[in-house]
Amino acid sequence: MKLVVAIIRPEKLEDVQQALAERDVYLMTVTDVRGCGRQRGYTEVYRGTEVRIQLIPKLKLELAVNEAFVEATVEAIVHAARSGDTGTIGDGKIFVLPLEDCVRIRTGERGSEAIGP
């Protein structure tokens, strides 16, 4: 079992969800987050004053998947979240972490059975 954590642009969520659904991956948690990476923020003018925005709004997707779905999940996110053919700075990151255990509260199922197919 793995926990796939992806940080993506908010406008790419629907594309990523569709790409994951095509690969039979439906279960996820989505959180609004802010952060900075190579983009290092941007400057905008607010009421005549230049303001530096350093924390960019992003979405954090968390998907618990069985081993058989890890590569399909990562590939779906990469292709759907990438801007254009080659991508741009700020498209996001994907982290794949080991998942020690999972418990479905309703039934008490544990491990990969609790995650689903």
A tleap script that builds the chain and sets N, CA, C and O, in Angstrom:
source leaprc.protein.ff14SB
mol = sequence {
  NMET LYS LEU VAL VAL ALA ILE ILE ARG PRO
  GLU LYS LEU GLU ASP VAL GLN GLN ALA LEU
  ALA GLU ARG ASP VAL TYR LEU MET THR VAL
  THR ASP VAL ARG GLY CYS GLY ARG GLN ARG
  GLY TYR THR GLU VAL TYR ARG GLY THR GLU
  VAL ARG ILE GLN LEU ILE PRO LYS LEU LYS
  LEU GLU LEU ALA VAL ASN GLU ALA PHE VAL
  GLU ALA THR VAL GLU ALA ILE VAL HIE ALA
  ALA ARG SER GLY ASP THR GLY THR ILE GLY
  ASP GLY LYS ILE PHE VAL LEU PRO LEU GLU
  ASP CYS VAL ARG ILE ARG THR GLY GLU ARG
  GLY SER GLU ALA ILE GLY CPRO
}
set mol.1.N position { 0.851 -1.179 0.000 }
set mol.1.CA position { 0.000 0.000 0.000 }
set mol.1.C position { 0.894 1.238 0.000 }
set mol.1.O position { 1.957 1.265 0.619 }
set mol.2.N position { 0.427 2.256 -0.714 }
set mol.2.CA position { 1.167 3.515 -0.791 }
set mol.2.C position { 0.207 4.678 -0.597 }
set mol.2.O position { -0.984 4.584 -0.893 }
set mol.3.N position { 0.758 5.778 -0.090 }
set mol.3.CA position { 0.020 7.030 -0.011 }
set mol.3.C position { 0.623 7.949 -1.062 }
set mol.3.O position { 1.792 8.321 -0.971 }
set mol.4.N position { -0.165 8.310 -2.045 }
set mol.4.CA position { 0.272 9.221 -3.095 }
set mol.4.C position { -0.225 10.610 -2.723 }
set mol.4.O position { -1.427 10.832 -2.573 }
set mol.5.N position { 0.709 11.538 -2.575 }
set mol.5.CA position { 0.383 12.918 -2.230 }
set mol.5.C position { 0.807 13.782 -3.405 }
set mol.5.O position { 1.970 13.758 -3.808 }
set mol.6.N position { -0.125 14.539 -3.954 }
set mol.6.CA position { 0.171 15.394 -5.103 }
set mol.6.C position { -0.213 16.829 -4.788 }
set mol.6.O position { -1.280 17.089 -4.233 }
set mol.7.N position { 0.664 17.757 -5.146 }
set mol.7.CA position { 0.386 19.183 -5.039 }
set mol.7.C position { 0.205 19.673 -6.465 }
set mol.7.O position { 1.129 19.581 -7.274 }
set mol.8.N position { -0.986 20.198 -6.786 }
set mol.8.CA position { -1.284 20.597 -8.167 }
set mol.8.C position { -1.904 21.997 -8.197 }
set mol.8.O position { -2.293 22.549 -7.168 }
set mol.9.N position { -1.983 22.546 -9.399 }
set mol.9.CA position { -2.674 23.816 -9.610 }
set mol.9.C position { -4.185 23.586 -9.426 }
set mol.9.O position { -4.706 22.562 -9.868 }
set mol.10.N position { -4.889 24.521 -8.783 }
set mol.10.CA position { -6.331 24.335 -8.563 }
set mol.10.C position { -7.129 24.134 -9.851 }
set mol.10.O position { -8.096 23.371 -9.865 }
set mol.11.N position { -6.741 24.800 -10.918 }
set mol.11.CA position { -7.501 24.698 -12.163 }
set mol.11.C position { -7.335 23.344 -12.851 }
set mol.11.O position { -8.035 23.062 -13.824 }
set mol.12.N position { -6.430 22.508 -12.368 }
set mol.12.CA position { -6.190 21.189 -12.963 }
set mol.12.C position { -6.949 20.067 -12.263 }
set mol.12.O position { -6.852 18.912 -12.678 }
set mol.13.N position { -7.697 20.380 -11.215 }
set mol.13.CA position { -8.363 19.333 -10.432 }
set mol.13.C position { -9.302 18.479 -11.268 }
set mol.13.O position { -9.243 17.252 -11.189 }
set mol.14.N position { -10.162 19.091 -12.065 }
set mol.14.CA position { -11.131 18.313 -12.848 }
set mol.14.C position { -10.425 17.402 -13.852 }
set mol.14.O position { -10.837 16.258 -14.046 }
set mol.15.N position { -9.369 17.901 -14.487 }
set mol.15.CA position { -8.609 17.072 -15.428 }
set mol.15.C position { -7.974 15.876 -14.720 }
set mol.15.O position { -7.993 14.761 -15.240 }
set mol.16.N position { -7.416 16.111 -13.539 }
set mol.16.CA position { -6.784 15.037 -12.781 }
set mol.16.C position { -7.828 14.017 -12.333 }
set mol.16.O position { -7.597 12.812 -12.432 }
set mol.17.N position { -8.973 14.487 -11.842 }
set mol.17.CA position { -10.030 13.563 -11.419 }
set mol.17.C position { -10.494 12.696 -12.587 }
set mol.17.O position { -10.712 11.496 -12.420 }
set mol.18.N position { -10.644 13.286 -13.750 }
set mol.18.CA position { -11.081 12.525 -14.925 }
set mol.18.C position { -10.031 11.487 -15.314 }
set mol.18.O position { -10.366 10.341 -15.612 }
set mol.19.N position { -8.764 11.889 -15.311 }
set mol.19.CA position { -7.687 10.953 -15.663 }
set mol.19.C position { -7.607 9.802 -14.669 }
set mol.19.O position { -7.373 8.660 -15.064 }
set mol.20.N position { -7.799 10.086 -13.387 }
set mol.20.CA position { -7.786 9.033 -12.375 }
set mol.20.C position { -8.990 8.105 -12.531 }
set mol.20.O position { -8.860 6.889 -12.385 }
set mol.21.N position { -10.152 8.669 -12.824 }
set mol.21.CA position { -11.359 7.859 -13.000 }
set mol.21.C position { -11.201 6.885 -14.170 }
set mol.21.O position { -11.700 5.761 -14.117 }
set mol.22.N position { -10.508 7.317 -15.223 }
set mol.22.CA position { -10.257 6.438 -16.375 }
set mol.22.C position { -9.389 5.248 -15.988 }
set mol.22.O position { -9.378 4.234 -16.686 }
set mol.23.N position { -8.661 5.367 -14.881 }
set mol.23.CA position { -7.797 4.285 -14.400 }
set mol.23.C position { -8.376 3.627 -13.143 }
set mol.23.O position { -7.661 2.951 -12.403 }
set mol.24.N position { -9.663 3.827 -12.914 }
set mol.24.CA position { -10.386 3.228 -11.792 }
set mol.24.C position { -9.857 3.646 -10.422 }
set mol.24.O position { -9.884 2.861 -9.475 }
set mol.25.N position { -9.378 4.881 -10.324 }
set mol.25.CA position { -8.951 5.436 -9.041 }
set mol.25.C position { -9.908 6.578 -8.711 }
set mol.25.O position { -9.905 7.608 -9.385 }
set mol.26.N position { -10.725 6.397 -7.677 }
set mol.26.CA position { -11.767 7.372 -7.358 }
set mol.26.C position { -11.620 7.987 -5.963 }
set mol.26.O position { -12.068 9.111 -5.733 }
set mol.27.N position { -11.003 7.267 -5.043 }
set mol.27.CA position { -10.977 7.687 -3.651 }
set mol.27.C position { -9.815 8.636 -3.396 }
set mol.27.O position { -8.655 8.284 -3.614 }
set mol.28.N position { -10.132 9.838 -2.933 }
set mol.28.CA position { -9.087 10.815 -2.653 }
set mol.28.C position { -9.590 11.843 -1.662 }
set mol.28.O position { -10.794 12.017 -1.474 }
set mol.29.N position { -8.647 12.519 -1.033 }
set mol.29.CA position { -8.928 13.655 -0.179 }
set mol.29.C position { -8.270 14.867 -0.819 }
set mol.29.O position { -7.110 14.804 -1.226 }
set mol.30.N position { -9.004 15.969 -0.910 }
set mol.30.CA position { -8.484 17.194 -1.536 }
set mol.30.C position { -8.504 18.309 -0.486 }
set mol.30.O position { -9.513 18.535 0.183 }
set mol.31.N position { -7.370 18.998 -0.359 }
set mol.31.CA position { -7.226 20.066 0.615 }
set mol.31.C position { -6.677 21.313 -0.064 }
set mol.31.O position { -5.758 21.227 -0.879 }
set mol.32.N position { -7.241 22.477 0.273 }
set mol.32.CA position { -6.668 23.740 -0.189 }
set mol.32.C position { -5.420 24.022 0.619 }
set mol.32.O position { -5.454 24.011 1.850 }
set mol.33.N position { -4.315 24.273 -0.070 }
set mol.33.CA position { -3.059 24.577 0.607 }
set mol.33.C position { -2.399 25.778 -0.057 }
set mol.33.O position { -2.811 26.206 -1.135 }
set mol.34.N position { -1.385 26.310 0.584 }
set mol.34.CA position { -0.577 27.393 0.019 }
set mol.34.C position { 0.880 27.003 0.192 }
set mol.34.O position { 1.252 26.374 1.183 }
set mol.35.N position { 1.698 27.378 -0.774 }
set mol.35.CA position { 3.104 27.050 -0.665 }
set mol.35.C position { 3.904 27.743 -1.745 }
set mol.35.O position { 3.364 28.466 -2.583 }
set mol.36.N position { 5.193 27.509 -1.705 }
set mol.36.CA position { 6.053 28.061 -2.745 }
set mol.36.C position { 7.156 27.071 -3.045 }
set mol.36.O position { 7.600 26.311 -2.184 }
set mol.37.N position { 7.573 27.105 -4.266 }
set mol.37.CA position { 8.677 26.270 -4.721 }
set mol.37.C position { 9.543 27.129 -5.609 }
set mol.37.O position { 9.977 28.210 -5.213 }
set mol.38.N position { 9.793 26.650 -6.802 }
set mol.38.CA position { 10.614 27.411 -7.739 }
set mol.38.C position { 9.917 28.664 -8.242 }
set mol.38.O position { 10.578 29.595 -8.703 }
set mol.39.N position { 8.598 28.702 -8.161 }
set mol.39.CA position { 7.867 29.896 -8.589 }
set mol.39.C position { 8.253 31.107 -7.756 }
set mol.39.O position { 8.341 32.224 -8.265 }
set mol.40.N position { 8.478 30.875 -6.487 }
set mol.40.CA position { 8.855 31.912 -5.522 }
set mol.40.C position { 7.856 33.061 -5.459 }
set mol.40.O position { 8.226 34.187 -5.126 }
set mol.41.N position { 6.615 32.790 -5.770 }
set mol.41.CA position { 5.576 33.817 -5.659 }
set mol.41.C position { 5.516 34.737 -6.859 }
set mol.41.O position { 6.143 34.491 -7.889 }
set mol.42.N position { 4.747 35.799 -6.704 }
set mol.42.CA position { 4.574 36.774 -7.771 }
set mol.42.C position { 4.252 38.120 -7.149 }
set mol.42.O position { 3.994 38.218 -5.949 }
set mol.43.N position { 4.268 39.159 -7.977 }
set mol.43.CA position { 3.982 40.514 -7.506 }
set mol.43.C position { 2.692 40.985 -8.153 }
set mol.43.O position { 2.475 40.766 -9.345 }
set mol.44.N position { 1.834 41.630 -7.371 }
set mol.44.CA position { 0.621 42.232 -7.933 }
set mol.44.C position { 0.388 43.573 -7.256 }
set mol.44.O position { 0.914 43.852 -6.178 }
set mol.45.N position { -0.413 44.390 -7.917 }
set mol.45.CA position { -0.703 45.717 -7.389 }
set mol.45.C position { -2.065 45.678 -6.709 }
set mol.45.O position { -3.062 45.276 -7.309 }
set mol.46.N position { -2.091 46.105 -5.432 }
set mol.46.CA position { -3.324 46.139 -4.662 }
set mol.46.C position { -3.492 47.547 -4.113 }
set mol.46.O position { -2.684 48.010 -3.307 }
set mol.47.N position { -4.552 48.227 -4.557 }
set mol.47.CA position { -4.851 49.601 -4.145 }
set mol.47.C position { -3.648 50.524 -4.337 }
set mol.47.O position { -3.321 51.347 -3.482 }
set mol.48.N position { -3.014 50.356 -5.478 }
set mol.48.CA position { -1.907 51.228 -5.833 }
set mol.48.C position { -0.579 50.872 -5.214 }
set mol.48.O position { 0.417 51.552 -5.460 }
set mol.49.N position { -0.538 49.816 -4.409 }
set mol.49.CA position { 0.696 49.395 -3.761 }
set mol.49.C position { 1.111 48.030 -4.296 }
set mol.49.O position { 0.293 47.118 -4.411 }
set mol.50.N position { 2.386 47.907 -4.619 }
set mol.50.CA position { 2.895 46.632 -5.092 }
set mol.50.C position { 3.021 45.672 -3.909 }
set mol.50.O position { 3.643 45.995 -2.896 }
set mol.51.N position { 2.426 44.495 -4.051 }
set mol.51.CA position { 2.411 43.500 -2.990 }
set mol.51.C position { 3.065 42.220 -3.508 }
set mol.51.O position { 2.770 41.771 -4.616 }
set mol.52.N position { 3.940 41.643 -2.715 }
set mol.52.CA position { 4.611 40.393 -3.084 }
set mol.52.C position { 3.842 39.226 -2.474 }
set mol.52.O position { 3.732 39.123 -1.252 }
set mol.53.N position { 3.310 38.349 -3.321 }
set mol.53.CA position { 2.587 37.153 -2.888 }
set mol.53.C position { 3.576 35.994 -2.948 }
set mol.53.O position { 3.984 35.586 -4.036 }
set mol.54.N position { 3.965 35.462 -1.795 }
set mol.54.CA position { 4.967 34.405 -1.781 }
set mol.54.C position { 4.384 33.003 -1.643 }
set mol.54.O position { 5.015 32.030 -2.055 }
set mol.55.N position { 3.208 32.892 -1.078 }
set mol.55.CA position { 2.573 31.588 -0.940 }
set mol.55.C position { 1.458 31.466 -1.968 }
set mol.55.O position { 0.448 32.165 -1.896 }
set mol.56.N position { 1.656 30.575 -2.918 }
set mol.56.CA position { 0.741 30.388 -4.040 }
set mol.56.C position { -0.344 29.380 -3.653 }
set mol.56.O position { -0.033 28.347 -3.061 }
set mol.57.N position { -1.619 29.662 -3.977 }
set mol.57.CA position { -2.678 28.686 -3.695 }
set mol.57.C position { -2.521 27.441 -4.576 }
set mol.57.O position { -2.350 27.543 -5.791 }
set mol.58.N position { -2.582 26.286 -3.954 }
set mol.58.CA position { -2.494 24.992 -4.634 }
set mol.58.C position { -3.516 24.048 -4.018 }
set mol.58.O position { -4.177 24.392 -3.038 }
set mol.59.N position { -3.642 22.856 -4.596 }
set mol.59.CA position { -4.468 21.801 -4.022 }
set mol.59.C position { -3.578 20.623 -3.678 }
set mol.59.O position { -2.648 20.286 -4.411 }
set mol.60.N position { -3.882 20.003 -2.548 }
set mol.60.CA position { -3.155 18.806 -2.129 }
set mol.60.C position { -4.104 17.620 -2.251 }
set mol.60.O position { -5.162 17.588 -1.623 }
set mol.61.N position { -3.711 16.647 -3.067 }
set mol.61.CA position { -4.490 15.425 -3.231 }
set mol.61.C position { -3.793 14.320 -2.449 }
set mol.61.O position { -2.573 14.171 -2.527 }
set mol.62.N position { -4.562 13.553 -1.703 }
set mol.62.CA position { -4.023 12.410 -0.982 }
set mol.62.C position { -4.822 11.185 -1.402 }
set mol.62.O position { -6.044 11.145 -1.266 }
set mol.63.N position { -4.106 10.181 -1.918 }
set mol.63.CA position { -4.752 8.973 -2.416 }
set mol.63.C position { -4.060 7.758 -1.812 }
set mol.63.O position { -2.859 7.570 -2.010 }
set mol.64.N position { -4.790 6.944 -1.089 }
set mol.64.CA position { -4.269 5.672 -0.592 }
set mol.64.C position { -4.585 4.632 -1.650 }
set mol.64.O position { -5.749 4.402 -1.975 }
set mol.65.N position { -3.541 3.998 -2.191 }
set mol.65.CA position { -3.746 3.037 -3.275 }
set mol.65.C position { -2.977 1.752 -2.989 }
set mol.65.O position { -1.968 1.757 -2.284 }
set mol.66.N position { -3.470 0.662 -3.544 }
set mol.66.CA position { -2.761 -0.607 -3.481 }
set mol.66.C position { -1.620 -0.584 -4.483 }
set mol.66.O position { -1.630 0.209 -5.424 }
set mol.67.N position { -0.640 -1.449 -4.285 }
set mol.67.CA position { 0.565 -1.476 -5.123 }
set mol.67.C position { 0.249 -1.523 -6.613 }
set mol.67.O position { 0.942 -0.895 -7.412 }
set mol.68.N position { -0.785 -2.256 -6.991 }
set mol.68.CA position { -1.114 -2.415 -8.403 }
set mol.68.C position { -1.537 -1.105 -9.064 }
set mol.68.O position { -1.494 -0.995 -10.289 }
set mol.69.N position { -1.943 -0.112 -8.276 }
set mol.69.CA position { -2.458 1.135 -8.828 }
set mol.69.C position { -1.481 2.311 -8.709 }
set mol.69.O position { -1.798 3.415 -9.152 }
set mol.70.N position { -0.315 2.094 -8.125 }
set mol.70.CA position { 0.612 3.203 -7.878 }
set mol.70.C position { 1.063 3.859 -9.177 }
set mol.70.O position { 0.917 5.071 -9.336 }
set mol.71.N position { 1.600 3.091 -10.095 }
set mol.71.CA position { 2.126 3.670 -11.346 }
set mol.71.C position { 1.025 4.322 -12.173 }
set mol.71.O position { 1.231 5.398 -12.734 }
set mol.72.N position { -0.132 3.688 -12.255 }
set mol.72.CA position { -1.248 4.255 -13.008 }
set mol.72.C position { -1.695 5.575 -12.399 }
set mol.72.O position { -2.025 6.518 -13.118 }
set mol.73.N position { -1.705 5.640 -11.069 }
set mol.73.CA position { -2.101 6.859 -10.371 }
set mol.73.C position { -1.115 7.984 -10.639 }
set mol.73.O position { -1.516 9.101 -10.964 }
set mol.74.N position { 0.173 7.694 -10.505 }
set mol.74.CA position { 1.204 8.706 -10.737 }
set mol.74.C position { 1.166 9.197 -12.183 }
set mol.74.O position { 1.216 10.402 -12.430 }
set mol.75.N position { 1.079 8.276 -13.130 }
set mol.75.CA position { 1.045 8.655 -14.551 }
set mol.75.C position { -0.182 9.512 -14.865 }
set mol.75.O position { -0.080 10.489 -15.606 }
set mol.76.N position { -1.328 9.154 -14.312 }
set mol.76.CA position { -2.550 9.928 -14.552 }
set mol.76.C position { -2.395 11.359 -14.055 }
set mol.76.O position { -2.773 12.306 -14.745 }
set mol.77.N position { -1.841 11.513 -12.864 }
set mol.77.CA position { -1.670 12.852 -12.297 }
set mol.77.C position { -0.659 13.651 -13.108 }
set mol.77.O position { -0.894 14.821 -13.412 }
set mol.78.N position { 0.464 13.029 -13.460 }
set mol.78.CA position { 1.500 13.734 -14.233 }
set mol.78.C position { 0.929 14.262 -15.542 }
set mol.78.O position { 1.105 15.436 -15.867 }
set mol.79.N position { 0.256 13.414 -16.286 }
set mol.79.CA position { -0.241 13.833 -17.599 }
set mol.79.C position { -1.379 14.841 -17.504 }
set mol.79.O position { -1.470 15.742 -18.338 }
set mol.80.N position { -2.244 14.709 -16.511 }
set mol.80.CA position { -3.382 15.620 -16.402 }
set mol.80.C position { -3.011 16.956 -15.769 }
set mol.80.O position { -3.621 17.975 -16.095 }
set mol.81.N position { -2.029 16.978 -14.874 }
set mol.81.CA position { -1.681 18.211 -14.160 }
set mol.81.C position { -0.634 19.045 -14.887 }
set mol.81.O position { -0.430 20.209 -14.544 }
set mol.82.N position { 0.024 18.477 -15.870 }
set mol.82.CA position { 1.081 19.186 -16.593 }
set mol.82.C position { 0.469 20.251 -17.506 }
set mol.82.O position { -0.523 20.003 -18.191 }
set mol.83.N position { 1.075 21.433 -17.504 }
set mol.83.CA position { 0.639 22.526 -18.383 }
set mol.83.C position { 1.339 22.398 -19.725 }
set mol.83.O position { 2.568 22.413 -19.794 }
set mol.84.N position { 0.563 22.273 -20.788 }
set mol.84.CA position { 1.157 22.149 -22.120 }
set mol.84.C position { 1.842 20.808 -22.296 }
set mol.84.O position { 1.625 19.878 -21.520 }
set mol.85.N position { 2.676 20.718 -23.328 }
set mol.85.CA position { 3.360 19.462 -23.632 }
set mol.85.C position { 4.553 19.207 -22.732 }
set mol.85.O position { 4.837 18.062 -22.381 }
set mol.86.N position { 5.252 20.268 -22.357 }
set mol.86.CA position { 6.487 20.101 -21.596 }
set mol.86.C position { 6.349 20.518 -20.144 }
set mol.86.O position { 7.256 20.264 -19.351 }
set mol.87.N position { 5.256 21.144 -19.773 }
set mol.87.CA position { 5.054 21.580 -18.401 }
set mol.87.C position { 5.723 22.915 -18.129 }
set mol.87.O position { 6.553 23.384 -18.908 }
set mol.88.N position { 5.344 23.523 -16.998 }
set mol.88.CA position { 5.931 24.793 -16.585 }
set mol.88.C position { 6.196 24.746 -15.083 }
set mol.88.O position { 5.660 23.907 -14.359 }
set mol.89.N position { 7.036 25.670 -14.641 }
set mol.89.CA position { 7.296 25.775 -13.203 }
set mol.89.C position { 5.966 26.052 -12.499 }
set mol.89.O position { 5.195 26.906 -12.937 }
set mol.90.N position { 5.702 25.337 -11.418 }
set mol.90.CA position { 4.462 25.524 -10.667 }
set mol.90.C position { 3.410 24.477 -10.953 }
set mol.90.O position { 2.329 24.515 -10.366 }
set mol.91.N position { 3.708 23.524 -11.859 }
set mol.91.CA position { 2.736 22.469 -12.152 }
set mol.91.C position { 2.513 21.553 -10.961 }
set mol.91.O position { 1.439 20.964 -10.836 }
set mol.92.N position { 3.507 21.419 -10.080 }
set mol.92.CA position { 3.308 20.647 -8.865 }
set mol.92.C position { 4.331 19.565 -8.647 }
set mol.92.O position { 5.335 19.474 -9.353 }
set mol.93.N position { 4.052 18.739 -7.645 }
set mol.93.CA position { 4.921 17.634 -7.253 }
set mol.93.C position { 4.057 16.449 -6.841 }
set mol.93.O position { 2.900 16.604 -6.452 }
set mol.94.N position { 4.650 15.260 -6.938 }
set mol.94.CA position { 3.993 14.040 -6.474 }
set mol.94.C position { 4.958 13.324 -5.534 }
set mol.94.O position { 6.140 13.166 -5.840 }
set mol.95.N position { 4.440 12.897 -4.393 }
set mol.95.CA position { 5.224 12.151 -3.421 }
set mol.95.C position { 4.554 10.788 -3.230 }
set mol.95.O position { 3.335 10.714 -3.079 }
set mol.96.N position { 5.329 9.729 -3.237 }
set mol.96.CA position { 4.806 8.385 -3.002 }
set mol.96.C position { 5.427 7.887 -1.706 }
set mol.96.O position { 6.642 7.721 -1.606 }
set mol.97.N position { 4.571 7.650 -0.717 }
set mol.97.CA position { 5.025 7.262 0.623 }
set mol.97.C position { 4.521 5.866 0.973 }
set mol.97.O position { 3.435 5.473 0.546 }
set mol.98.N position { 5.300 5.119 1.742 }
set mol.98.CA position { 4.795 3.823 2.204 }
set mol.98.C position { 3.630 4.030 3.173 }
set mol.98.O position { 3.633 4.966 3.973 }
set mol.99.N position { 2.658 3.166 3.093 }
set mol.99.CA position { 1.485 3.243 3.970 }
set mol.99.C position { 1.461 1.975 4.810 }
set mol.99.O position { 1.230 0.880 4.298 }
set mol.100.N position { 1.698 2.134 6.078 }
set mol.100.CA position { 1.852 0.979 6.965 }
set mol.100.C position { 0.548 0.217 7.161 }
set mol.100.O position { 0.535 -1.013 7.112 }
set mol.101.N position { -0.546 0.937 7.381 }
set mol.101.CA position { -1.815 0.259 7.630 }
set mol.101.C position { -2.962 1.192 7.273 }
set mol.101.O position { -2.794 2.408 7.179 }
set mol.102.N position { -4.111 0.601 7.082 }
set mol.102.CA position { -5.334 1.350 6.799 }
set mol.102.C position { -6.475 0.593 7.466 }
set mol.102.O position { -6.519 -0.637 7.424 }
set mol.103.N position { -7.399 1.328 8.083 }
set mol.103.CA position { -8.546 0.699 8.741 }
set mol.103.C position { -9.809 1.392 8.247 }
set mol.103.O position { -9.928 2.614 8.332 }
set mol.104.N position { -10.743 0.613 7.735 }
set mol.104.CA position { -12.053 1.149 7.373 }
set mol.104.C position { -12.887 1.158 8.646 }
set mol.104.O position { -13.183 0.100 9.201 }
set mol.105.N position { -13.260 2.320 9.101 }
set mol.105.CA position { -13.939 2.475 10.388 }
set mol.105.C position { -15.275 1.727 10.409 }
set mol.105.O position { -15.607 1.075 11.399 }
set mol.106.N position { -16.030 1.820 9.328 }
set mol.106.CA position { -17.366 1.217 9.293 }
set mol.106.C position { -17.332 -0.292 9.526 }
set mol.106.O position { -18.143 -0.818 10.288 }
set mol.107.N position { -16.387 -1.002 8.867 }
set mol.107.CA position { -16.384 -2.466 8.924 }
set mol.107.C position { -15.250 -3.053 9.748 }
set mol.107.O position { -15.288 -4.225 10.123 }
set mol.108.N position { -14.238 -2.234 10.028 }
set mol.108.CA position { -13.075 -2.746 10.743 }
set mol.108.C position { -12.062 -3.429 9.848 }
set mol.108.O position { -11.044 -3.928 10.330 }
set mol.109.N position { -12.330 -3.459 8.536 }
set mol.109.CA position { -11.370 -4.075 7.612 }
set mol.109.C position { -10.030 -3.357 7.715 }
set mol.109.O position { -9.965 -2.155 7.971 }
set mol.110.N position { -8.950 -4.133 7.507 }
set mol.110.CA position { -7.600 -3.557 7.618 }
set mol.110.C position { -6.811 -3.852 6.345 }
set mol.110.O position { -7.125 -4.763 5.579 }
set mol.111.N position { -5.771 -3.036 6.157 }
set mol.111.CA position { -4.843 -3.251 5.049 }
set mol.111.C position { -5.429 -2.919 3.693 }
set mol.111.O position { -6.246 -2.008 3.555 }
set mol.112.N position { -4.998 -3.673 2.695 }
set mol.112.CA position { -5.407 -3.354 1.321 }
set mol.112.C position { -6.909 -3.541 1.104 }
set mol.112.O position { -7.486 -2.894 0.230 }
set mol.113.N position { -7.551 -4.413 1.884 }
set mol.113.CA position { -9.013 -4.576 1.757 }
set mol.113.C position { -9.754 -3.302 2.163 }
set mol.113.O position { -10.828 -3.008 1.638 }
set mol.114.N position { -9.179 -2.553 3.096 }
set mol.114.CA position { -9.817 -1.317 3.552 }
set mol.114.C position { -9.699 -0.214 2.506 }
set mol.114.O position { -10.541 0.683 2.447 }
set mol.115.N position { -8.655 -0.280 1.682 }
set mol.115.CA position { -8.472 0.741 0.640 }
set mol.115.C position { -9.422 0.497 -0.502 }
set mol.115.O position { -9.966 1.444 -1.071 }
set mol.116.N position { -9.634 -0.760 -0.849 }
set mol.116.CA position { -10.499 -1.102 -1.980 }
set mol.116.C position { -9.672 -1.609 -3.130 }
set mol.116.O position { -8.495 -1.931 -2.967 }
set mol.117.N position { -10.290 -1.683 -4.305 }
set mol.117.CA position { -9.576 -2.261 -5.468 }
set mol.117.C position { -8.399 -1.420 -5.891 }
set mol.117.O position { -7.703 -1.768 -6.845 }
savepdb mol mol.pdb
quit
